[in-house]
PDB file of C-alpha atoms in Angstrom:
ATOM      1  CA  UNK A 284     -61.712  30.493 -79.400  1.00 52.00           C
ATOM      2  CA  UNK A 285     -61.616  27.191 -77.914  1.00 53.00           C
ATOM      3  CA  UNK A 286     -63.390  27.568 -74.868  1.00 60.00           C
ATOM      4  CA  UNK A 287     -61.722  25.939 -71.879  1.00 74.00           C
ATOM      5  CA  UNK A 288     -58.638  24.878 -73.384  1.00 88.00           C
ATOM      6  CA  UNK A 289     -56.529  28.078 -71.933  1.00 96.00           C
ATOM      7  CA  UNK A 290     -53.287  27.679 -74.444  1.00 98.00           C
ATOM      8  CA  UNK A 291     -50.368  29.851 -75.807  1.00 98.00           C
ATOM      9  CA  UNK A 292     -49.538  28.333 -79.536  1.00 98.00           C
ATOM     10  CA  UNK A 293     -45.923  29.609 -80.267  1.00 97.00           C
ATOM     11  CA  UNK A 294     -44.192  29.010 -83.694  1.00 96.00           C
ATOM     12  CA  UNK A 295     -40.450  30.357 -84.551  1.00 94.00           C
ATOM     13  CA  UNK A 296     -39.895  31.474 -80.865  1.00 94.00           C
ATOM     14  CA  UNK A 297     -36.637  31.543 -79.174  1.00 92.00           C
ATOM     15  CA  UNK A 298     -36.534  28.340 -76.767  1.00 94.00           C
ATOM     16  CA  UNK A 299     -34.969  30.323 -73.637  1.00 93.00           C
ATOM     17  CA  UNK A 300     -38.663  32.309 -74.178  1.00 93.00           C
ATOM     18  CA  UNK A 301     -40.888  28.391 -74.774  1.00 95.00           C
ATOM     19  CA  UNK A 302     -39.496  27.380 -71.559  1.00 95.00           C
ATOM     20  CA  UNK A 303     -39.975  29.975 -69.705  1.00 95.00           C
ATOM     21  CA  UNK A 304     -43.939  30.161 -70.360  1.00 95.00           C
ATOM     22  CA  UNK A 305     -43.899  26.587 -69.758  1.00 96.00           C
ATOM     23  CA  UNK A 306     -42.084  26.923 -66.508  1.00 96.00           C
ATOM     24  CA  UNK A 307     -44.511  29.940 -65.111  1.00 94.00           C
ATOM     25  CA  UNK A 308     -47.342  26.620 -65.349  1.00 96.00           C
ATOM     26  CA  UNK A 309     -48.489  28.047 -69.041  1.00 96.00           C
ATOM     27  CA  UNK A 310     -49.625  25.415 -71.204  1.00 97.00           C
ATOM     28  CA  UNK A 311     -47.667  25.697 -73.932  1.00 98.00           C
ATOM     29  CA  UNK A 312     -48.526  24.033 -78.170  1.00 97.00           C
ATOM     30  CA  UNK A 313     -45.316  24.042 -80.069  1.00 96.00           C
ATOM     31  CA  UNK A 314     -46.524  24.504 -83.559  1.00 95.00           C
ATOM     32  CA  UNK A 315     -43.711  23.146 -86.183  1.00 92.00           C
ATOM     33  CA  UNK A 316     -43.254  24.357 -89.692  1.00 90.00           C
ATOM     34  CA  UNK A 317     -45.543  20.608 -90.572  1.00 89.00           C
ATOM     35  CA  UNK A 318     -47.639  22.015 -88.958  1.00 92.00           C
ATOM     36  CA  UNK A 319     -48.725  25.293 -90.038  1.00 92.00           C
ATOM     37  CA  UNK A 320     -50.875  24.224 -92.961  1.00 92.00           C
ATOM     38  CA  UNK A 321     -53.600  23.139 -90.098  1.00 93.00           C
ATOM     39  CA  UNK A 322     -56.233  24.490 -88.834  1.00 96.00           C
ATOM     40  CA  UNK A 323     -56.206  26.082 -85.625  1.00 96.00           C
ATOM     41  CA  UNK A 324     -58.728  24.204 -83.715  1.00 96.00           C
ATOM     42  CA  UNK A 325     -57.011  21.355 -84.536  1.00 96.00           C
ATOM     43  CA  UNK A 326     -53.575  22.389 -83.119  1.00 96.00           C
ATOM     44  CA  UNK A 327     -55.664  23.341 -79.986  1.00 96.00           C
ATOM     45  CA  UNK A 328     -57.216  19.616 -80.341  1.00 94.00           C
ATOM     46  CA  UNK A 329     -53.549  18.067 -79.850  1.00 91.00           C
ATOM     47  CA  UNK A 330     -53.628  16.900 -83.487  1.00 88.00           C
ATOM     48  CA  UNK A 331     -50.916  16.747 -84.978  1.00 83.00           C
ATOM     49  CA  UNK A 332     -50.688  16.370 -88.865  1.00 76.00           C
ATOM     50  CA  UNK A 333     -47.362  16.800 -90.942  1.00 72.00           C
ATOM     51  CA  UNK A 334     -48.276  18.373 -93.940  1.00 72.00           C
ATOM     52  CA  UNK A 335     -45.999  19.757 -96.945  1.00 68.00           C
ATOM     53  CA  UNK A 336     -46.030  23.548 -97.007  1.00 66.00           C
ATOM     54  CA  UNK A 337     -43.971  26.070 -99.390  1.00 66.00           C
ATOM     55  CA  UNK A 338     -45.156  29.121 -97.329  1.00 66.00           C
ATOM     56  CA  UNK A 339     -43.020  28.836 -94.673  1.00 69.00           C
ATOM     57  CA  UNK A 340     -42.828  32.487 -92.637  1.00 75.00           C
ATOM     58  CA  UNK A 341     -40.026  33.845 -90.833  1.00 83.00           C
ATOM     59  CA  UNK A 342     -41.718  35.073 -88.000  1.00 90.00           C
ATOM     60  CA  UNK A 343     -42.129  34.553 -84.178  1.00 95.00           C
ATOM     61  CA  UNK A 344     -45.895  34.065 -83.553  1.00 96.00           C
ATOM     62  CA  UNK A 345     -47.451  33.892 -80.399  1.00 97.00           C
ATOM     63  CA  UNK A 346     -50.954  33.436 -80.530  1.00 98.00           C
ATOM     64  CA  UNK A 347     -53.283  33.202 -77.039  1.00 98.00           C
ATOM     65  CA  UNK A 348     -56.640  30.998 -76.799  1.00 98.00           C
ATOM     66  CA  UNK A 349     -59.184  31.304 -73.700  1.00 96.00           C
ATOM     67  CA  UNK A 350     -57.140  34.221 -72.078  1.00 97.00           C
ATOM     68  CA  UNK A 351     -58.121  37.055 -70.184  1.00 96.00           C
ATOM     69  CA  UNK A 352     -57.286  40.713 -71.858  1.00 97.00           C
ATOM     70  CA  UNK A 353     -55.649  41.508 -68.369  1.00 97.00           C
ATOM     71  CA  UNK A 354     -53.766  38.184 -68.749  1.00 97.00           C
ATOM     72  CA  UNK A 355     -52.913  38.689 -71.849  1.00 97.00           C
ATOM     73  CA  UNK A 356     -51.346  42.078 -71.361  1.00 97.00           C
ATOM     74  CA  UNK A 357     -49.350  40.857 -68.499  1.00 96.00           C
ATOM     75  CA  UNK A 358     -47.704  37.749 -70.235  1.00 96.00           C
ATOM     76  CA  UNK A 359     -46.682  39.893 -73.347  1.00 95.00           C
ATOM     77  CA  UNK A 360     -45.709  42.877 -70.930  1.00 95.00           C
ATOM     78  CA  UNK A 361     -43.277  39.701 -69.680  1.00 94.00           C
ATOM     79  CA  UNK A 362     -42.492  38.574 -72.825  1.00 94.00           C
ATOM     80  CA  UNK A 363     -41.506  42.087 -74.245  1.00 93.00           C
ATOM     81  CA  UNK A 364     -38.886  42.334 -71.289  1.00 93.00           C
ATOM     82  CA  UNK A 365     -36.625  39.368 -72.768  1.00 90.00           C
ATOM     83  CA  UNK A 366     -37.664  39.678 -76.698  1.00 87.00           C
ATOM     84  CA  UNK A 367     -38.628  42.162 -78.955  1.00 87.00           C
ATOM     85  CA  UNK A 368     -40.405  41.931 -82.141  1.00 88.00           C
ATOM     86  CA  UNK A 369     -42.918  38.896 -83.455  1.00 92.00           C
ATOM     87  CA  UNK A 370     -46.755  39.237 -83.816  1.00 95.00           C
ATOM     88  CA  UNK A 371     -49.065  38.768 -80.478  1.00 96.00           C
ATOM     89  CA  UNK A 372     -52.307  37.285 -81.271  1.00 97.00           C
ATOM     90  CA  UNK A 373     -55.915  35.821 -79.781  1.00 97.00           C
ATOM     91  CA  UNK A 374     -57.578  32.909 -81.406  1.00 97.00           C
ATOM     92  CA  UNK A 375     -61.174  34.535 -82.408  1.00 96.00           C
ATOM     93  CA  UNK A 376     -64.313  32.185 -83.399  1.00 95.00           C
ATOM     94  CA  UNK A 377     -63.488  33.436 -86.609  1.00 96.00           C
ATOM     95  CA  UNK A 378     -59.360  32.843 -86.908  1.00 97.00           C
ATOM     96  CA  UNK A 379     -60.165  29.311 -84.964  1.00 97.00           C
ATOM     97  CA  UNK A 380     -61.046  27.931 -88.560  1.00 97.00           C
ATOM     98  CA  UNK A 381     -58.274  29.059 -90.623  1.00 97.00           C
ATOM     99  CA  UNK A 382     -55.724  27.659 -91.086  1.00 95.00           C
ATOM    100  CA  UNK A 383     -52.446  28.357 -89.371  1.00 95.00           C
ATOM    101  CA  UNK A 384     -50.680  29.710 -92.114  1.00 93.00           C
ATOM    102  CA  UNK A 385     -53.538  31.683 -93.035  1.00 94.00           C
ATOM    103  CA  UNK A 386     -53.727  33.404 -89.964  1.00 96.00           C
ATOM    104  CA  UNK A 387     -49.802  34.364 -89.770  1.00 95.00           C
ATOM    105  CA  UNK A 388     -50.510  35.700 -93.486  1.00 93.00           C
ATOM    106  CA  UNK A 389     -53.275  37.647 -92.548  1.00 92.00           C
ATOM    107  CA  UNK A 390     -51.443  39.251 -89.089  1.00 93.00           C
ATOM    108  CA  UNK A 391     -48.382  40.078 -91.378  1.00 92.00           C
ATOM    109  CA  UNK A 392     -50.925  42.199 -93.661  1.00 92.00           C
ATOM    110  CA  UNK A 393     -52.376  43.482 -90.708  1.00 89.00           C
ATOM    111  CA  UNK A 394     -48.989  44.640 -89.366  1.00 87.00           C
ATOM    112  CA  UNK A 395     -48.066  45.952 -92.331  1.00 88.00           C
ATOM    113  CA  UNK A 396     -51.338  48.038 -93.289  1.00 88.00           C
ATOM    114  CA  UNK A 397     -51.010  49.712 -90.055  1.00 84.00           C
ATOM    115  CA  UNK A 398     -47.443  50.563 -90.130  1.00 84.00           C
ATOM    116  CA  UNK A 399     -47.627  52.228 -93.605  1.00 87.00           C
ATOM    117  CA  UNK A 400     -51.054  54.125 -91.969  1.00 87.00           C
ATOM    118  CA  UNK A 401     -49.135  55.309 -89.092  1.00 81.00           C
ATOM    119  CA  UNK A 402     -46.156  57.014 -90.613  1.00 66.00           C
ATOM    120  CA  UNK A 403     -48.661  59.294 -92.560  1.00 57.00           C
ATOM    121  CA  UNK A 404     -50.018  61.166 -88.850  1.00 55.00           C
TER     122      UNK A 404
END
């Protein structure tokens, strides 16, 4: 994670839910569909790059950098009162590098590997 640079990056979500993170003094990086062939230390940067993509995911991805766990649990306990569903996140030292793309691919596998392990208990 980008240490000192306490930001929510939010791609896909619902603008009623942007605005109010921004509003409760959040800072908050809109990430467009241009941009989600970057890498995430550059969207944390304030680059901004427009780049051509094909994978383009429906999903709402909300991904936390420089956050406490306890803050963390009570912005998506927040979130989770006005919208359900999407994929909650941290930016790791490792995930910083990928790209953003990437990193929505790899949380979709994630999501989906443990789903398909849970019905089985």
């Amino acid at each position: 994670m980008l240490s000192g640079n306490k930001s929510i990056l939010v791609f896909n979500a619902p603008l009623e839910e942007v605005n109010i993170l921004k509003e409760n003094g959040l800072k908050v990086i809109e990430v467009s569909t241009e941009m989600t062939e970057m890498k995430i230390s550059d969207i944390l940067d304030g680059l901004r790059f427009e780049t051509v993509t094909n994978n383009i995911v429906d999903e709402t991805v909300i991904l936390f950098n420089d956050f406490s766990d306890e803050e963390i649990s009570q912005i998506i306990a927040s979130i989770r009162q006005r919208f359900k569903g999407g994929i909650f996140a941290v930016v790791t030292p490792t995930s910083i590098e990928w790209k953003f793309n990437y990193l929505v691919e790899h949380l979709i596998e994630e999501r989906e590997w443990y789903l398909k392990n849970q019905k089985g208990r």
